[in-house]
PDB file of C-alpha atoms in Angstrom:
ATOM      1  CA  MET A   7      35.176 -13.447 -58.473  1.00  0.00           C
ATOM      2  CA  GLY A   8      35.291 -17.082 -58.804  1.00  0.00           C
ATOM      3  CA  ILE A   9      35.337 -19.873 -56.295  1.00  0.00           C
ATOM      4  CA  ILE A  10      37.613 -22.519 -54.929  1.00  0.00           C
ATOM      5  CA  VAL A  11      36.019 -25.989 -54.793  1.00  0.00           C
ATOM      6  CA  ALA A  12      37.392 -28.884 -52.861  1.00  0.00           C
ATOM      7  CA  ASN A  13      36.245 -32.339 -54.224  1.00  0.00           C
ATOM      8  CA  MET A  14      36.909 -35.330 -51.619  1.00  0.00           C
ATOM      9  CA  PHE A  15      36.214 -38.963 -51.630  1.00  0.00           C
ATOM     10  CA  LEU A  16      35.673 -40.077 -48.086  1.00  0.00           C
ATOM     11  CA  THR A  17      35.148 -43.102 -46.085  1.00  0.00           C
ATOM     12  CA  LEU A  18      32.495 -43.005 -43.271  1.00  0.00           C
ATOM     13  CA  ASP A  19      35.455 -42.514 -40.769  1.00  0.00           C
ATOM     14  CA  GLY A  20      36.892 -39.675 -42.768  1.00  0.00           C
ATOM     15  CA  VAL A  21      39.801 -41.394 -44.768  1.00  0.00           C
ATOM     16  CA  TYR A  22      40.639 -39.934 -48.045  1.00  0.00           C
ATOM     17  CA  GLN A  23      43.930 -41.757 -48.593  1.00  0.00           C
ATOM     18  CA  ALA A  24      44.395 -43.544 -51.949  1.00  0.00           C
ATOM     19  CA  PRO A  25      40.683 -44.023 -53.211  1.00  0.00           C
ATOM     20  CA  GLY A  26      41.736 -44.779 -56.762  1.00  0.00           C
ATOM     21  CA  GLY A  27      44.350 -47.530 -56.779  1.00  0.00           C
ATOM     22  CA  VAL A  28      46.112 -50.169 -54.750  1.00  0.00           C
ATOM     23  CA  ASP A  29      49.478 -48.426 -55.281  1.00  0.00           C
ATOM     24  CA  GLU A  30      48.310 -44.759 -55.260  1.00  0.00           C
ATOM     25  CA  ASP A  31      49.601 -43.979 -51.803  1.00  0.00           C
ATOM     26  CA  ARG A  32      51.059 -46.578 -49.484  1.00  0.00           C
ATOM     27  CA  GLU A  33      52.410 -43.942 -46.907  1.00  0.00           C
ATOM     28  CA  ASP A  34      52.508 -45.092 -43.321  1.00  0.00           C
ATOM     29  CA  GLY A  35      51.815 -48.689 -44.428  1.00  0.00           C
ATOM     30  CA  PHE A  36      48.266 -47.905 -45.832  1.00  0.00           C
ATOM     31  CA  GLU A  37      46.760 -51.313 -46.855  1.00  0.00           C
ATOM     32  CA  TYR A  38      43.533 -50.349 -48.510  1.00  0.00           C
ATOM     33  CA  GLY A  39      44.365 -48.302 -51.655  1.00  0.00           C
ATOM     34  CA  GLY A  40      41.491 -48.589 -54.238  1.00  0.00           C
ATOM     35  CA  TRP A  41      38.741 -48.699 -51.718  1.00  0.00           C
ATOM     36  CA  GLN A  42      36.614 -46.655 -54.005  1.00  0.00           C
ATOM     37  CA  ALA A  43      36.377 -49.008 -56.729  1.00  0.00           C
ATOM     38  CA  PRO A  44      33.899 -51.674 -55.264  1.00  0.00           C
ATOM     39  CA  PHE A  45      31.256 -48.870 -54.970  1.00  0.00           C
ATOM     40  CA  ALA A  46      31.671 -47.319 -58.328  1.00  0.00           C
ATOM     41  CA  ASP A  47      28.581 -47.194 -60.730  1.00  0.00           C
ATOM     42  CA  GLU A  48      27.458 -45.237 -63.781  1.00  0.00           C
ATOM     43  CA  ALA A  49      25.628 -42.603 -61.956  1.00  0.00           C
ATOM     44  CA  SER A  50      28.255 -41.788 -59.261  1.00  0.00           C
ATOM     45  CA  GLY A  51      30.842 -41.616 -62.006  1.00  0.00           C
ATOM     46  CA  GLU A  52      28.719 -39.224 -63.945  1.00  0.00           C
ATOM     47  CA  SER A  53      28.388 -37.065 -60.773  1.00  0.00           C
ATOM     48  CA  ILE A  54      32.202 -36.974 -60.529  1.00  0.00           C
ATOM     49  CA  GLY A  55      32.776 -36.323 -64.201  1.00  0.00           C
ATOM     50  CA  GLU A  56      30.094 -33.294 -64.106  1.00  0.00           C
ATOM     51  CA  GLN A  57      32.331 -31.679 -61.589  1.00  0.00           C
ATOM     52  CA  ILE A  58      35.531 -32.280 -63.559  1.00  0.00           C
ATOM     53  CA  GLN A  59      33.934 -30.728 -66.552  1.00  0.00           C
ATOM     54  CA  ARG A  60      33.068 -27.655 -64.600  1.00  0.00           C
ATOM     55  CA  LEU A  61      36.435 -26.650 -63.568  1.00  0.00           C
ATOM     56  CA  ASP A  62      38.582 -23.899 -65.140  1.00  0.00           C
ATOM     57  CA  ALA A  63      41.757 -24.555 -63.260  1.00  0.00           C
ATOM     58  CA  LEU A  64      43.151 -27.461 -61.270  1.00  0.00           C
ATOM     59  CA  LEU A  65      45.004 -26.940 -57.940  1.00  0.00           C
ATOM     60  CA  LEU A  66      46.775 -29.679 -56.246  1.00  0.00           C
ATOM     61  CA  GLY A  67      49.054 -30.203 -53.236  1.00  0.00           C
ATOM     62  CA  ARG A  68      52.513 -31.722 -54.111  1.00  0.00           C
ATOM     63  CA  LYS A  69      51.702 -35.392 -53.409  1.00  0.00           C
ATOM     64  CA  THR A  70      48.564 -35.451 -55.450  1.00  0.00           C
ATOM     65  CA  TYR A  71      50.159 -33.682 -58.181  1.00  0.00           C
ATOM     66  CA  ASP A  72      52.715 -36.249 -58.441  1.00  0.00           C
ATOM     67  CA  ILE A  73      50.141 -39.021 -58.545  1.00  0.00           C
ATOM     68  CA  PHE A  74      48.112 -37.112 -61.361  1.00  0.00           C
ATOM     69  CA  ALA A  75      51.154 -35.971 -63.390  1.00  0.00           C
ATOM     70  CA  SER A  76      52.498 -39.612 -63.654  1.00  0.00           C
ATOM     71  CA  TYR A  77      48.953 -40.832 -64.839  1.00  0.00           C
ATOM     72  CA  TRP A  78      46.763 -38.238 -66.852  1.00  0.00           C
ATOM     73  CA  PRO A  79      49.449 -37.085 -69.396  1.00  0.00           C
ATOM     74  CA  LYS A  80      49.733 -40.709 -70.464  1.00  0.00           C
ATOM     75  CA  MET A  81      46.142 -41.077 -71.095  1.00  0.00           C
ATOM     76  CA  SER A  82      44.499 -40.538 -74.458  1.00  0.00           C
ATOM     77  CA  ASP A  83      42.612 -37.176 -74.749  1.00  0.00           C
ATOM     78  CA  ASP A  84      39.870 -39.503 -76.125  1.00  0.00           C
ATOM     79  CA  HIS A  85      39.284 -39.851 -72.247  1.00  0.00           C
ATOM     80  CA  PRO A  86      37.165 -37.055 -71.234  1.00  0.00           C
ATOM     81  CA  VAL A  87      38.877 -36.595 -67.709  1.00  0.00           C
ATOM     82  CA  ALA A  88      42.136 -36.764 -69.406  1.00  0.00           C
ATOM     83  CA  ALA A  89      41.202 -34.206 -71.981  1.00  0.00           C
ATOM     84  CA  LYS A  90      40.172 -31.806 -69.331  1.00  0.00           C
ATOM     85  CA  PHE A  91      42.920 -32.147 -66.866  1.00  0.00           C
ATOM     86  CA  ASN A  92      45.641 -31.935 -69.663  1.00  0.00           C
ATOM     87  CA  ALA A  93      44.122 -28.948 -71.250  1.00  0.00           C
ATOM     88  CA  VAL A  94      43.310 -26.715 -68.183  1.00  0.00           C
ATOM     89  CA  PRO A  95      45.899 -24.599 -66.313  1.00  0.00           C
ATOM     90  CA  LYS A  96      47.228 -26.485 -63.348  1.00  0.00           C
ATOM     91  CA  TYR A  97      48.694 -25.079 -60.289  1.00  0.00           C
ATOM     92  CA  VAL A  98      50.733 -26.927 -57.537  1.00  0.00           C
ATOM     93  CA  VAL A  99      51.619 -25.700 -54.177  1.00  0.00           C
ATOM     94  CA  SER A 100      55.217 -26.761 -53.577  1.00  0.00           C
ATOM     95  CA  THR A 101      58.454 -25.308 -52.047  1.00  0.00           C
ATOM     96  CA  THR A 102      60.461 -28.081 -53.655  1.00  0.00           C
ATOM     97  CA  LEU A 103      59.174 -28.728 -57.154  1.00  0.00           C
ATOM     98  CA  GLY A 104      61.481 -27.064 -59.745  1.00  0.00           C
ATOM     99  CA  GLU A 105      60.506 -27.616 -63.265  1.00  0.00           C
ATOM    100  CA  PRO A 106      57.246 -29.357 -63.655  1.00  0.00           C
ATOM    101  CA  GLU A 107      57.054 -31.716 -66.545  1.00  0.00           C
ATOM    102  CA  TRP A 108      53.165 -31.697 -66.797  1.00  0.00           C
ATOM    103  CA  ALA A 109      52.299 -29.025 -69.525  1.00  0.00           C
ATOM    104  CA  GLY A 110      50.455 -26.122 -68.355  1.00  0.00           C
ATOM    105  CA  THR A 111      51.661 -26.305 -64.753  1.00  0.00           C
ATOM    106  CA  THR A 112      52.579 -23.225 -62.566  1.00  0.00           C
ATOM    107  CA  VAL A 113      54.277 -23.739 -59.083  1.00  0.00           C
ATOM    108  CA  LEU A 114      52.834 -21.540 -56.214  1.00  0.00           C
ATOM    109  CA  PRO A 115      55.010 -20.863 -53.160  1.00  0.00           C
ATOM    110  CA  HIS A 116      52.367 -21.430 -50.466  1.00  0.00           C
ATOM    111  CA  ALA A 117      48.670 -22.026 -49.931  1.00  0.00           C
ATOM    112  CA  MET A 118      47.631 -18.499 -49.684  1.00  0.00           C
ATOM    113  CA  ALA A 119      48.833 -17.672 -53.285  1.00  0.00           C
ATOM    114  CA  ALA A 120      46.095 -20.019 -54.485  1.00  0.00           C
ATOM    115  CA  ALA A 121      43.505 -17.626 -52.988  1.00  0.00           C
ATOM    116  CA  HIS A 122      44.197 -15.146 -55.778  1.00  0.00           C
ATOM    117  CA  LEU A 123      43.230 -17.750 -58.415  1.00  0.00           C
ATOM    118  CA  ARG A 124      39.609 -16.809 -57.769  1.00  0.00           C
ATOM    119  CA  GLU A 125      40.362 -13.496 -59.451  1.00  0.00           C
ATOM    120  CA  GLN A 126      41.490 -15.370 -62.662  1.00  0.00           C
ATOM    121  CA  TYR A 127      39.007 -18.305 -62.932  1.00  0.00           C
ATOM    122  CA  ASP A 128      35.286 -19.042 -62.355  1.00  0.00           C
ATOM    123  CA  GLU A 129      35.944 -22.394 -60.701  1.00  0.00           C
ATOM    124  CA  VAL A 130      39.163 -23.601 -59.417  1.00  0.00           C
ATOM    125  CA  HIS A 131      38.802 -27.285 -58.318  1.00  0.00           C
ATOM    126  CA  LEU A 132      41.094 -29.399 -55.894  1.00  0.00           C
ATOM    127  CA  PHE A 133      41.060 -33.187 -55.760  1.00  0.00           C
ATOM    128  CA  GLY A 134      42.504 -34.915 -52.634  1.00  0.00           C
ATOM    129  CA  SER A 135      45.478 -32.871 -51.542  1.00  0.00           C
ATOM    130  CA  GLY A 136      44.556 -32.923 -47.762  1.00  0.00           C
ATOM    131  CA  ASP A 137      47.450 -31.112 -46.517  1.00  0.00           C
ATOM    132  CA  LEU A 138      46.920 -28.149 -49.023  1.00  0.00           C
ATOM    133  CA  LEU A 139      43.044 -28.142 -48.238  1.00  0.00           C
ATOM    134  CA  ARG A 140      43.529 -27.950 -44.460  1.00  0.00           C
ATOM    135  CA  SER A 141      45.919 -24.884 -45.093  1.00  0.00           C
ATOM    136  CA  LEU A 142      43.254 -23.402 -47.345  1.00  0.00           C
ATOM    137  CA  PHE A 143      40.563 -24.000 -44.639  1.00  0.00           C
ATOM    138  CA  THR A 144      42.845 -22.366 -42.065  1.00  0.00           C
ATOM    139  CA  GLU A 145      42.950 -19.238 -44.319  1.00  0.00           C
ATOM    140  CA  ASP A 146      39.155 -19.560 -44.942  1.00  0.00           C
ATOM    141  CA  VAL A 147      39.469 -19.478 -48.648  1.00  0.00           C
ATOM    142  CA  VAL A 148      37.426 -22.765 -49.535  1.00  0.00           C
ATOM    143  CA  ASP A 149      34.243 -21.638 -50.975  1.00  0.00           C
ATOM    144  CA  ARG A 150      32.443 -25.036 -51.903  1.00  0.00           C
ATOM    145  CA  LEU A 151      32.969 -28.493 -50.496  1.00  0.00           C
ATOM    146  CA  ASN A 152      31.923 -31.474 -52.695  1.00  0.00           C
ATOM    147  CA  LEU A 153      31.977 -34.717 -50.921  1.00  0.00           C
ATOM    148  CA  TRP A 154      31.423 -38.312 -52.067  1.00  0.00           C
ATOM    149  CA  LEU A 155      30.814 -40.371 -49.032  1.00  0.00           C
ATOM    150  CA  TYR A 156      31.274 -44.109 -49.324  1.00  0.00           C
ATOM    151  CA  PRO A 157      29.864 -46.974 -46.979  1.00  0.00           C
ATOM    152  CA  ILE A 158      33.068 -48.151 -45.643  1.00  0.00           C
ATOM    153  CA  THR A 159      35.331 -47.704 -42.614  1.00  0.00           C
ATOM    154  CA  LEU A 160      39.021 -48.393 -42.802  1.00  0.00           C
ATOM    155  CA  GLY A 161      40.412 -47.612 -39.256  1.00  0.00           C
ATOM    156  CA  GLN A 162      43.690 -46.271 -40.701  1.00  0.00           C
ATOM    157  CA  GLY A 163      44.819 -43.701 -43.387  1.00  0.00           C
ATOM    158  CA  LYS A 164      44.875 -39.923 -43.755  1.00  0.00           C
ATOM    159  CA  ARG A 165      41.805 -38.334 -42.402  1.00  0.00           C
ATOM    160  CA  PHE A 166      40.264 -35.163 -43.841  1.00  0.00           C
ATOM    161  CA  PHE A 167      39.267 -33.135 -40.820  1.00  0.00           C
ATOM    162  CA  GLY A 168      41.171 -33.235 -37.604  1.00  0.00           C
ATOM    163  CA  THR A 169      43.160 -31.011 -35.251  1.00  0.00           C
ATOM    164  CA  GLY A 170      43.373 -27.523 -36.523  1.00  0.00           C
ATOM    165  CA  THR A 171      40.224 -27.385 -38.542  1.00  0.00           C
ATOM    166  CA  ILE A 172      38.722 -23.928 -38.126  1.00  0.00           C
ATOM    167  CA  PRO A 173      34.966 -23.686 -36.926  1.00  0.00           C
ATOM    168  CA  ALA A 174      32.859 -23.009 -39.847  1.00  0.00           C
ATOM    169  CA  SER A 175      29.268 -23.430 -41.027  1.00  0.00           C
ATOM    170  CA  PHE A 176      28.183 -24.760 -44.549  1.00  0.00           C
ATOM    171  CA  SER A 177      24.899 -25.017 -46.288  1.00  0.00           C
ATOM    172  CA  LEU A 178      23.773 -27.581 -48.807  1.00  0.00           C
ATOM    173  CA  VAL A 179      24.117 -26.230 -52.275  1.00  0.00           C
ATOM    174  CA  GLU A 180      21.616 -28.836 -53.504  1.00  0.00           C
ATOM    175  CA  PRO A 181      19.880 -31.962 -51.999  1.00  0.00           C
ATOM    176  CA  ALA A 182      22.063 -34.943 -51.139  1.00  0.00           C
ATOM    177  CA  ARG A 183      22.136 -37.584 -53.930  1.00  0.00           C
ATOM    178  CA  SER A 184      22.523 -41.284 -53.144  1.00  0.00           C
ATOM    179  CA  PHE A 185      23.749 -43.910 -55.667  1.00  0.00           C
ATOM    180  CA  ASP A 186      22.820 -47.700 -56.109  1.00  0.00           C
ATOM    181  CA  LYS A 187      25.949 -49.059 -54.397  1.00  0.00           C
ATOM    182  CA  GLY A 188      25.644 -46.819 -51.285  1.00  0.00           C
ATOM    183  CA  ALA A 189      27.701 -43.810 -51.953  1.00  0.00           C
ATOM    184  CA  VAL A 190      26.275 -40.419 -51.325  1.00  0.00           C
ATOM    185  CA  SER A 191      27.192 -37.090 -52.897  1.00  0.00           C
ATOM    186  CA  LEU A 192      27.037 -34.014 -50.728  1.00  0.00           C
ATOM    187  CA  LYS A 193      27.590 -30.388 -51.912  1.00  0.00           C
ATOM    188  CA  TYR A 194      28.194 -27.638 -49.475  1.00  0.00           C
ATOM    189  CA  GLN A 195      29.026 -23.938 -49.839  1.00  0.00           C
ATOM    190  CA  ARG A 196      30.657 -21.841 -47.014  1.00  0.00           C
ATOM    191  CA  SER A 197      27.827 -20.094 -45.264  1.00  0.00           C
ATOM    192  CA  GLY A 198      29.195 -18.258 -42.158  1.00  0.00           C
ATOM    193  CA  GLU A 199      30.308 -18.707 -38.535  1.00  0.00           C
ATOM    194  CA  VAL A 200      29.313 -21.471 -36.127  1.00  0.00           C
ATOM    195  CA  GLU A 201      26.162 -20.901 -34.411  1.00  0.00           C
ATOM    196  CA  THR A 202      25.172 -22.571 -31.096  1.00  0.00           C
ATOM    197  CA  GLY A 203      21.925 -23.137 -28.939  1.00  0.00           C
ATOM    198  CA  ASP A 204      19.918 -25.567 -26.997  1.00  0.00           C
ATOM    199  CA  MET A 205      17.753 -28.204 -28.415  1.00  0.00           C
ATOM    200  CA  ASP A 206      15.138 -27.296 -26.014  1.00  0.00           C
ATOM    201  CA  ASP A 207      14.872 -23.727 -27.555  1.00  0.00           C
ATOM    202  CA  VAL A 208      14.472 -25.223 -30.959  1.00  0.00           C
ATOM    203  CA  ASP A 209      11.841 -27.707 -29.868  1.00  0.00           C
ATOM    204  CA  ALA A 210       9.895 -24.547 -28.240  1.00  0.00           C
ATOM    205  CA  ARG A 211       9.970 -22.556 -31.353  1.00  0.00           C
ATOM    206  CA  SER A 212       8.909 -25.573 -33.407  1.00  0.00           C
ATOM    207  CA  SER A 213       5.912 -26.047 -31.268  1.00  0.00           C
ATOM    208  CA  VAL A 214       4.722 -22.564 -31.557  1.00  0.00           C
ATOM    209  CA  GLU A 215       5.158 -22.343 -35.172  1.00  0.00           C
TER     210      GLU A 215
END
């Protein structure tokens, strides 16, 4: 059984909208497209690239798919990201997309249809696609969460977690990694239900140990 991996670029206040370009997504008058670029460096780029090279299939919501489909097929396959994205099977969840033009694309009717992709591939990766990702979280079919957190707040834009997020616990897959310009990479896997308790109890156990 494979896994579904969500990759997200986030500000400190949880915004994921339009990290990659000024005109990437201006919905609701968003003014800060391209906010990720000032924090890019070689090491963080390699970290993102490593995840891209791991994927066996690409899963996207309709809005992110349209952004990717208008860009990556035009890039030369000499570009490692373009080569990967153009070569792998692509799945887009949409009820309105008819005949996708990006070669290798299959349209899925709803989010739960994406859960079955774990039976076909080792690693299915999402990028962005906040609406789809929230639906997958609701159905509890997100196995791993890769976050790149950037030292910036925007005060506007689409936020990743919000109303409707199911209670869930995650554990670190590997130690957090920081980069020279302030970004931090965090990799989590789904670990179970939410547990609660009192900090006094934790302090008492620690003092005994």
